Coordinates of C-alpha atoms in Angstrom, one line a residue:
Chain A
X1 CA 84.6 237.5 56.5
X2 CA 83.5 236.7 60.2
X3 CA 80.3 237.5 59.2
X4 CA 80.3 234.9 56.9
X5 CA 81.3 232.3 58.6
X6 CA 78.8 233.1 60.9
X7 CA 75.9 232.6 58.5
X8 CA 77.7 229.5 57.2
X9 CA 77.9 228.0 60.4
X10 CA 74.2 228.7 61.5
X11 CA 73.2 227.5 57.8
X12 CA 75.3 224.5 58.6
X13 CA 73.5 223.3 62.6
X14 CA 69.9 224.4 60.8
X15 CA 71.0 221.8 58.2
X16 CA 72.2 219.3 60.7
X17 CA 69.0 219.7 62.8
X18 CA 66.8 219.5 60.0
X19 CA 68.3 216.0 58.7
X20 CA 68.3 214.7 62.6
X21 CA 64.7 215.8 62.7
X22 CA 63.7 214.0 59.3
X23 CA 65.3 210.8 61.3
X24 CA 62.4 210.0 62.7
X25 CA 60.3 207.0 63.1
X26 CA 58.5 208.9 59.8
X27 CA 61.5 207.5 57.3
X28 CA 64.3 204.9 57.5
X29 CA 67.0 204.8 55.0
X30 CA 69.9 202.0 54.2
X31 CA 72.5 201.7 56.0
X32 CA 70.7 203.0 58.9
X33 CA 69.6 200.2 61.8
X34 CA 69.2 200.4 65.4
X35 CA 72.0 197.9 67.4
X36 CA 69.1 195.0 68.6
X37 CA 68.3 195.4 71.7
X38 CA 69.5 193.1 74.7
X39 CA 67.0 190.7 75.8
X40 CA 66.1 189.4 79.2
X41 CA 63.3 188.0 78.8
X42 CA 64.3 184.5 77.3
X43 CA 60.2 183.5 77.5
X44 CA 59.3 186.1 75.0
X45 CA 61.8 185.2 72.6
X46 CA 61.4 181.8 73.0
X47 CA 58.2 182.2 72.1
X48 CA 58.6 184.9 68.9
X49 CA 61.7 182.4 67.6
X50 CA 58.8 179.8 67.7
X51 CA 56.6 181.7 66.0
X52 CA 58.8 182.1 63.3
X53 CA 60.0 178.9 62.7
X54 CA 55.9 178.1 62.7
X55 CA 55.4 180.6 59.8
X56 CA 58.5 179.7 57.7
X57 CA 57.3 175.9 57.9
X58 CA 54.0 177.3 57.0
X59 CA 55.1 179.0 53.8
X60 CA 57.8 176.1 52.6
X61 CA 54.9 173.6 52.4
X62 CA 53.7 175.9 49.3
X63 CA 56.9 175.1 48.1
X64 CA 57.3 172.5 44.9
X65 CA 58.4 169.2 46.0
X66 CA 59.0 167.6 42.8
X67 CA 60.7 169.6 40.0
X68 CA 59.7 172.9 38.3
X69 CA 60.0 175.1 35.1
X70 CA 61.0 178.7 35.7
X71 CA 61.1 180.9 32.3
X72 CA 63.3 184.3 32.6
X73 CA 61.7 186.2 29.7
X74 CA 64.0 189.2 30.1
X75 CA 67.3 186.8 29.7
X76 CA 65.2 183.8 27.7
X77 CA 66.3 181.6 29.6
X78 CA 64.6 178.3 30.5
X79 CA 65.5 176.6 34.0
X80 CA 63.9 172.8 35.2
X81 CA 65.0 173.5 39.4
X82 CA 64.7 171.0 42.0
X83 CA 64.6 172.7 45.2
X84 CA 67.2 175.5 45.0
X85 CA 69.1 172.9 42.4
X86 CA 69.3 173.9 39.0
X87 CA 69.0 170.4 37.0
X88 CA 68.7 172.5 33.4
X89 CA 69.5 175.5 32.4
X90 CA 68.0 176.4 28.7
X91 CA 68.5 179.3 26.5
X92 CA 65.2 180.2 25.3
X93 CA 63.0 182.5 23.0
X94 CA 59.8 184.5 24.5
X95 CA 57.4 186.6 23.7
X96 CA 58.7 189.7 21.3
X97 CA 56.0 192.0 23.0
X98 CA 55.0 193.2 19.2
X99 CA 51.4 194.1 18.4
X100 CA 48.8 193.6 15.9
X101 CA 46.0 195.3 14.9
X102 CA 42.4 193.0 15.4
X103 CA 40.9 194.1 11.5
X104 CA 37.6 195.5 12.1
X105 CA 38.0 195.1 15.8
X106 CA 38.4 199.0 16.1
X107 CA 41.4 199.3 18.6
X108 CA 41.5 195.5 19.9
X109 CA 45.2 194.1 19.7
X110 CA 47.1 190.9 19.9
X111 CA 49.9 191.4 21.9
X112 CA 52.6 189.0 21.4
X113 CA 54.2 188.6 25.4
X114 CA 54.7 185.6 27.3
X115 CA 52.6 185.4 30.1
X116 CA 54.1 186.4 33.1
X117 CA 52.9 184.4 36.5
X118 CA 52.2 180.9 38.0
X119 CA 51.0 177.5 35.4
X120 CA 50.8 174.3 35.2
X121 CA 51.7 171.9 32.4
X122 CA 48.4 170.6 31.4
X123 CA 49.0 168.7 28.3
X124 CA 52.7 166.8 27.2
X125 CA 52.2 165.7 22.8
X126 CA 54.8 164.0 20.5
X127 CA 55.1 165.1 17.0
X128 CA 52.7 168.3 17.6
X129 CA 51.6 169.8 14.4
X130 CA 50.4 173.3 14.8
X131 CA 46.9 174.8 13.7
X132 CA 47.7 178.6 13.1
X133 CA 45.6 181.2 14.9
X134 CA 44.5 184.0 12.6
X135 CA 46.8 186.3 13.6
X136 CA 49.8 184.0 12.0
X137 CA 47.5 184.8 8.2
X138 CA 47.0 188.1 9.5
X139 CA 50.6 189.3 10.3
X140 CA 51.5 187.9 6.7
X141 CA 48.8 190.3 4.9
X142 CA 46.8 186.7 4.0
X143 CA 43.8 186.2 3.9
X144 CA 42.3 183.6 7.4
X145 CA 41.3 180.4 5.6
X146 CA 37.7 178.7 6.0
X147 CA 38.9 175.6 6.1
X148 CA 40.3 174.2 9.0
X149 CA 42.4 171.7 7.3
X150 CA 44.3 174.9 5.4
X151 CA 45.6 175.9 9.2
X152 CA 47.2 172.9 9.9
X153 CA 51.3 172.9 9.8
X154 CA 53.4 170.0 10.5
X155 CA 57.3 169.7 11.3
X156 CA 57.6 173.7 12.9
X157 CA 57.2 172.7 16.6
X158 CA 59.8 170.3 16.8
X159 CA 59.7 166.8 18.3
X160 CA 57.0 168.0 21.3
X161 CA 55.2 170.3 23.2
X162 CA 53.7 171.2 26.7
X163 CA 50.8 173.2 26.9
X164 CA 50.2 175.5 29.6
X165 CA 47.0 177.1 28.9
X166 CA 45.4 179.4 26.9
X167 CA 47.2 178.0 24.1
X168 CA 50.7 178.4 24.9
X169 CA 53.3 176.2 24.6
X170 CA 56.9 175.3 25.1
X171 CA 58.1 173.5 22.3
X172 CA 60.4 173.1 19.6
X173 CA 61.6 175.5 16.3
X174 CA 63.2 175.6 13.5
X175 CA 65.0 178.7 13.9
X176 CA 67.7 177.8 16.5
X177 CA 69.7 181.3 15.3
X178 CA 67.2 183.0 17.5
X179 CA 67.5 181.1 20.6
X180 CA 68.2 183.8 23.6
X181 CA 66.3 186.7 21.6
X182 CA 62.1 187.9 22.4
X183 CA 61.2 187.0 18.8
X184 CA 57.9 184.4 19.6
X185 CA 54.1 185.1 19.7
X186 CA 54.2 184.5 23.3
X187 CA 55.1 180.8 23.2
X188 CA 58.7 179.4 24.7
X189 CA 60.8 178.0 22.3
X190 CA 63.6 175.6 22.8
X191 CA 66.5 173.6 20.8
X192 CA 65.5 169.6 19.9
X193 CA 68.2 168.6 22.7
X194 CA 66.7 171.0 25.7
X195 CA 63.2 170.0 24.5
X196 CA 63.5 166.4 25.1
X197 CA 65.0 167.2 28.2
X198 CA 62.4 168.8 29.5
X199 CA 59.2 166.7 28.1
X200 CA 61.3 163.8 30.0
X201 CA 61.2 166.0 33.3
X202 CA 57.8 167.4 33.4
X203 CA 54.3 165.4 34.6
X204 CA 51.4 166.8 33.7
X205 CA 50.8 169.5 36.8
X206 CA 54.4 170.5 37.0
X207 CA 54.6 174.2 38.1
X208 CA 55.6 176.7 35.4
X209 CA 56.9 179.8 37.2
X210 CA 57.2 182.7 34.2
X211 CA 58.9 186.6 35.1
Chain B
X1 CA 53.7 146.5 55.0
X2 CA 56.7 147.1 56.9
X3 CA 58.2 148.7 53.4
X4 CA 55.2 150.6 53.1
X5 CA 55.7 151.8 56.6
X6 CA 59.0 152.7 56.1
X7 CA 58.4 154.9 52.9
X8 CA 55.5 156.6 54.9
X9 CA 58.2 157.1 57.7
X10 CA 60.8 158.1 54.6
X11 CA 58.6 161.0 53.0
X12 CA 57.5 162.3 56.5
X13 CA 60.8 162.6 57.4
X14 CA 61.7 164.4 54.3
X15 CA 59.2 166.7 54.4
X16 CA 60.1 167.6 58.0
X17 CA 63.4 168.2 56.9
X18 CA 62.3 170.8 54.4
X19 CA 60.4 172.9 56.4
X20 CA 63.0 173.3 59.2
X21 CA 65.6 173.9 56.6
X22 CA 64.2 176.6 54.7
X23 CA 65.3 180.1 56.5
X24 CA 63.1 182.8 54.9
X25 CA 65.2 185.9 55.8
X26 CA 69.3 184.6 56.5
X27 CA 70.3 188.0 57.8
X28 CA 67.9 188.0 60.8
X29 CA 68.9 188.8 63.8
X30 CA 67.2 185.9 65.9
X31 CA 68.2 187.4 69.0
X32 CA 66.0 190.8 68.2
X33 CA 62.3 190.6 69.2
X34 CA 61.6 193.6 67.0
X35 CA 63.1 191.9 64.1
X36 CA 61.8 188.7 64.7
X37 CA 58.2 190.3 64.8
X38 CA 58.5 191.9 61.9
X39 CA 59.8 188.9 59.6
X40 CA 56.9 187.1 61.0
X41 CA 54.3 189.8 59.8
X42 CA 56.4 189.5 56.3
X43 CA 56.2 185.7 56.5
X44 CA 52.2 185.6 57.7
X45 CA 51.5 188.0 54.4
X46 CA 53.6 185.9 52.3
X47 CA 51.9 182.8 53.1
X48 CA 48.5 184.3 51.9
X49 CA 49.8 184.9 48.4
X50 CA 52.0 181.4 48.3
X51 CA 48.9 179.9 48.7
X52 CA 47.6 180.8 45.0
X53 CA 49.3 180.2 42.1
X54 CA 50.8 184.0 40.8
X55 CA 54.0 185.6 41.1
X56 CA 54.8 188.8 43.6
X57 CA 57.3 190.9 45.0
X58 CA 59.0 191.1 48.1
X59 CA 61.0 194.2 49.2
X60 CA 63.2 192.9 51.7
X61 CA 64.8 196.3 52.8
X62 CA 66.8 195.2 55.8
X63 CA 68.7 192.6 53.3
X64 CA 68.9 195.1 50.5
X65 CA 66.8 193.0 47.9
X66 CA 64.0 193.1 45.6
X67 CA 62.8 189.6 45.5
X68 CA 60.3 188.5 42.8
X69 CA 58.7 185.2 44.0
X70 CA 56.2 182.4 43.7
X71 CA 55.5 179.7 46.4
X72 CA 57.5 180.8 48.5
X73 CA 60.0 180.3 46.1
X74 CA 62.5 182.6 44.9
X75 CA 62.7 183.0 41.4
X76 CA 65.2 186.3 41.2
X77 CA 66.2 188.8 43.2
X78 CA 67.2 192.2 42.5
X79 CA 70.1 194.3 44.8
X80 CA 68.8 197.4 46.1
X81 CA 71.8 199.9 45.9
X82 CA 70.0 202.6 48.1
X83 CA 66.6 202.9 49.5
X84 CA 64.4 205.4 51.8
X85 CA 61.4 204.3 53.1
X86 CA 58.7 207.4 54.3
X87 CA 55.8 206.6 56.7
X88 CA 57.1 202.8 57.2
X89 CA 54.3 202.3 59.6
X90 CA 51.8 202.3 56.5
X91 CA 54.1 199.5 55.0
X92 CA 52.5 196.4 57.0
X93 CA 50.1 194.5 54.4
X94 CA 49.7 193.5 50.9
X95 CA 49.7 196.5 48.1
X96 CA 48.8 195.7 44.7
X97 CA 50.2 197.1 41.8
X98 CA 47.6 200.0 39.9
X99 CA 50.2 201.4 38.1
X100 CA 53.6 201.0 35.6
X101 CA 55.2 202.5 33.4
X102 CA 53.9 202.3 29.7
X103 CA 55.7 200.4 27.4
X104 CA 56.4 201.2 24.0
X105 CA 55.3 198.6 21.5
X106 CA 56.1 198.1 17.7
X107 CA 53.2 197.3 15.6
X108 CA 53.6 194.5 13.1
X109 CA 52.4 196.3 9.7
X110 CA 51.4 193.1 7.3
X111 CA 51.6 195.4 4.4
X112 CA 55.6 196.1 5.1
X113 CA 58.5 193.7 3.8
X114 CA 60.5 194.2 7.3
X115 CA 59.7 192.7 10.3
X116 CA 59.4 194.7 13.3
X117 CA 62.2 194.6 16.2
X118 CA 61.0 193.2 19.3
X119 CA 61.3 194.5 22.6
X120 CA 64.1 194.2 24.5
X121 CA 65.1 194.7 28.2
X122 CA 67.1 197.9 27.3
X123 CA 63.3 199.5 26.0
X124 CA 62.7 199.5 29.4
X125 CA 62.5 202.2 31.3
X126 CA 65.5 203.1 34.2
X127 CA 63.8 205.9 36.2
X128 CA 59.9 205.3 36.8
X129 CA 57.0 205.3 39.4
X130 CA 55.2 202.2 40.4
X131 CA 51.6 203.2 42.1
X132 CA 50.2 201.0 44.2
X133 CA 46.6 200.3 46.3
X134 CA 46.7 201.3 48.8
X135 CA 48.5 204.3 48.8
X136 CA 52.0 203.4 48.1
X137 CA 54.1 205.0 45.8
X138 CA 57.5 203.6 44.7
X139 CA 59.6 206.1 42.9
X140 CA 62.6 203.9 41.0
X141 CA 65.8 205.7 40.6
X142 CA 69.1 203.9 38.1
X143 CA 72.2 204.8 39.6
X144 CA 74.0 205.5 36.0
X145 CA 77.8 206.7 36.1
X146 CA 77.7 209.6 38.4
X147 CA 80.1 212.8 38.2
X148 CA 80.9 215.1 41.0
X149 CA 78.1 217.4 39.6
X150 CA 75.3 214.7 39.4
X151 CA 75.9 213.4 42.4
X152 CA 75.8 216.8 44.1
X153 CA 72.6 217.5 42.1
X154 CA 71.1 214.2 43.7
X155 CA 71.7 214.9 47.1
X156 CA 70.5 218.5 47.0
X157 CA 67.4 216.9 45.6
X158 CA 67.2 214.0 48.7
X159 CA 68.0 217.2 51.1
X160 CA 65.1 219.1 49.7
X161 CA 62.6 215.9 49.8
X162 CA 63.6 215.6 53.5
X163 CA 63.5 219.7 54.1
X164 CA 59.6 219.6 52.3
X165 CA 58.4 216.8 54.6
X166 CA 60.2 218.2 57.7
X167 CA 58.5 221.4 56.8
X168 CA 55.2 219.6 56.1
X169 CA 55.4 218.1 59.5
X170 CA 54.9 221.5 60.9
X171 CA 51.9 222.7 59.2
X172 CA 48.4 223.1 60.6
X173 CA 46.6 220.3 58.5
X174 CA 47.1 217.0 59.9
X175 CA 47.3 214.5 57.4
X176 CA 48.0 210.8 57.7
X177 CA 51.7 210.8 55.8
X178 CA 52.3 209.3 52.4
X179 CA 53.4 205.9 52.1
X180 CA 56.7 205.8 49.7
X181 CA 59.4 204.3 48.7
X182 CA 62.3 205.3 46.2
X183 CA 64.8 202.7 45.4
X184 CA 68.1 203.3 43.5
X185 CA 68.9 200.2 41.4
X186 CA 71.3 199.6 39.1
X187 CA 70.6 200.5 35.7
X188 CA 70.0 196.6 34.0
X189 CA 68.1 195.8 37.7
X190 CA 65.6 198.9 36.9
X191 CA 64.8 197.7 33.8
X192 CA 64.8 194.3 34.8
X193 CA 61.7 195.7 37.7
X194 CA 60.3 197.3 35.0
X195 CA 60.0 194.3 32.9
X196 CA 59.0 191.9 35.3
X197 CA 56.4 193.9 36.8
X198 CA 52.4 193.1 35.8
X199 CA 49.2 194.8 36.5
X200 CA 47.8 193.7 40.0
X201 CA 51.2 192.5 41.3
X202 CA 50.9 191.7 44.9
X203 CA 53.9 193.5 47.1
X204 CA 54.9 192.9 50.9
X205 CA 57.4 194.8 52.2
X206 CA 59.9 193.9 55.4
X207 CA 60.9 196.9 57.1
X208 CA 63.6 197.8 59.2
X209 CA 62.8 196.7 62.9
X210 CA 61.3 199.7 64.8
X211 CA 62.3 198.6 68.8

């Protein structure tokens, strides 16, 4: 029984030593921080508090000044923020992350996701109509027209659109039901009300954040 | 003129205001050169990828936070439950993501009468590796419901990480340590990394001040 103890404790200090040793300047771990340190020289932290506030200013001039569009395409939700304010907050549809086989395009897809990263609204149109890509034929077992007037669809965007590029959009749908749900080819849909709202908010150039 | 004058005076004066009230880090210790130096090595990499228009992540260890941002800006943050941090002296710079989990994506089949369910945040994955250039590999754990037994299983394994790279300290063949990370999250916040995450991803990390 002594003897057991024994090898228990010495398991126990190798243990402890081992962990203290791993506690070097080789890891660091939550919960674990060193008490700051007392200064006396006021000079040198005058200066590195300066510094700082230098670099912060720096960085907020990146910042947008006038308000932006930040799309949450896990939660579909649709923000328009001033600063830190929130001035609307949208329930959305995104990208449903789907794919589709490119016919005779060996193993080219179309992915369906919203794009994720920093854009700009480049275009702002009333009543859009929208000219469906072949994929929308495709994905329907229908065969792409040759005619460019047998693309054209009017009244399933809604009231207006944005375009950010690459022809994606935010506008409109018809299928409200699905608001809050990754069911879109990669566009951002919104309700009539929501829509308006944000057409009235955004210029041309206004910063479209997307995660 | 004089009203022109004064909005000149108006807008510089709000723009001044801006950039002295935006506090990058709130938790840091202004007191603490270490600190200090290190938020301004954060900040001075940050503003280098504010200055383009993409998103990127921020691990901001000493407040606990994964921060996903643009601008500057941030657009959401994740709590870190736990973290370690190994070789944090290889931390200082940018890393770019090389690396992600694969998603699994439903094919639309146009031949088929039902439509294909999209992807959601629960198809993400909760425990994964994120690889980044350079070397930096950062392992995410979910911290699901935990009984006496798992918990005990997860600590023998963090005791036997720490006992292989105390033991690897002592060998013969010196080797520049590997840079890594491992983050416990919550089991939505994992998935909500995992979702958010795109190829080439710029990441900065703050680390804990080293006095």
């Amino acid at each position: 029984m002594t003897r057991l103890f024994i090898i228990l404790s010495a398991a126990t200090l190798v243990l402890v030593a081992v962990l203290a040793a791993s506690k070097n300047s080789q890891e660091q771990t939550s919960g674990v921080s060193a008490p700051a340190p007392i200064v006396h020289d006021q000079a040198l932290l005058d200066e590195l508090q300066g510094r700082y506030k230098n670099v912060s200013k720096q960085l907020s001039q990146f910042m947008p000044r006038q308000p932006y569009i930040l799309v949450d395409t896990a939660r579909n939700h649709l923000y328009v923020k001033r600063s830190h304010e929130v001035i609307l907050d949208a329930l959305a549809s995104t990208g449903s992350g789907i794919v589709l086989d490119k016919p005779g395009e060996g193993n080219n897809q179309w992915v369906f996701d919203t794009p994720r990263g920093e854009f700009s609204v480049q275009s702002k149109l009333t009543h859009p109509v929208w000219v469906k890509p072949d994929w929308a034929f495709i994905e329907e077992g229908l065969m792409v027209p040759k005619n460019p007037a047998d693309r054209v669809e009017q009244g399933v965007l809604g009231e207006y659109a944005l375009g950010f590029g690459k022809g994606y959009f935010i506008h409109g749908t018809l299928y409200t039901r699905l608001l809050g749900k990754n069911v879109t080819h990669g566009c951002i849909r919104l309700n009539d009300h929501d829509l308006k709202s944000v057409y009235q908010l955004a210029r041309v150039g206004t910063p479209i954040m997307i995660f | 003129m004089p009203f022109q004058a004064a909005i000149v005076l108006f807008l510089v004066l709000v723009s001044t205001a801006w950039g002295a009230d935006y506090d990058a880090f709130p938790d840091l210790h202004r007191d603490d050169p270490a600190a200090l130096r290190e938020a301004t090595r954060v900040l001075e990499e940050e503003v280098k990828l504010a200055a383009r228009p993409q998103t990127y992540l921020l691990f901001d260890l000493p407040a606990g936070a994964v921060r996903i941002k643009g601008r500057g800006v941030d657009l959401h943050r994740i709590d870190i439950l736990r973290w370690t941090a190994s070789a944090p002296q290889q931390l200082a710079g940018t890393f770019r993501l090389t690396a992600r989990p694969p998603v699994v994506r439903r094919k639309i089949d146009p031949s088929a009468t039902t439509e294909q369910e999209p992807i959601a945040l629960a198809d993400m994955p909760t425990d994964y590796r994120l690889s980044f250039t350079p070397a930096l590999l950062v392992e995410i754990q979910s911290a699901r419901e935990e009984g006496v037994v798992q918990r005990t299983l997860s600590s023998a394994a963090d005791l036997w990480q720490r006992l292989k790279a105390w033991g690897a300290s002592y060998t013969h063949q010196p080797s520049p340590p590997e840079a890594s990370i491992t983050l416990r999250l919550s089991v939505e916040q994992a998935q909500s990394l995992a979702w958010s995450t795109v190829d080439g991803m710029a990441l900065i990390v703050r680390r804990l001040p080293n006095p």
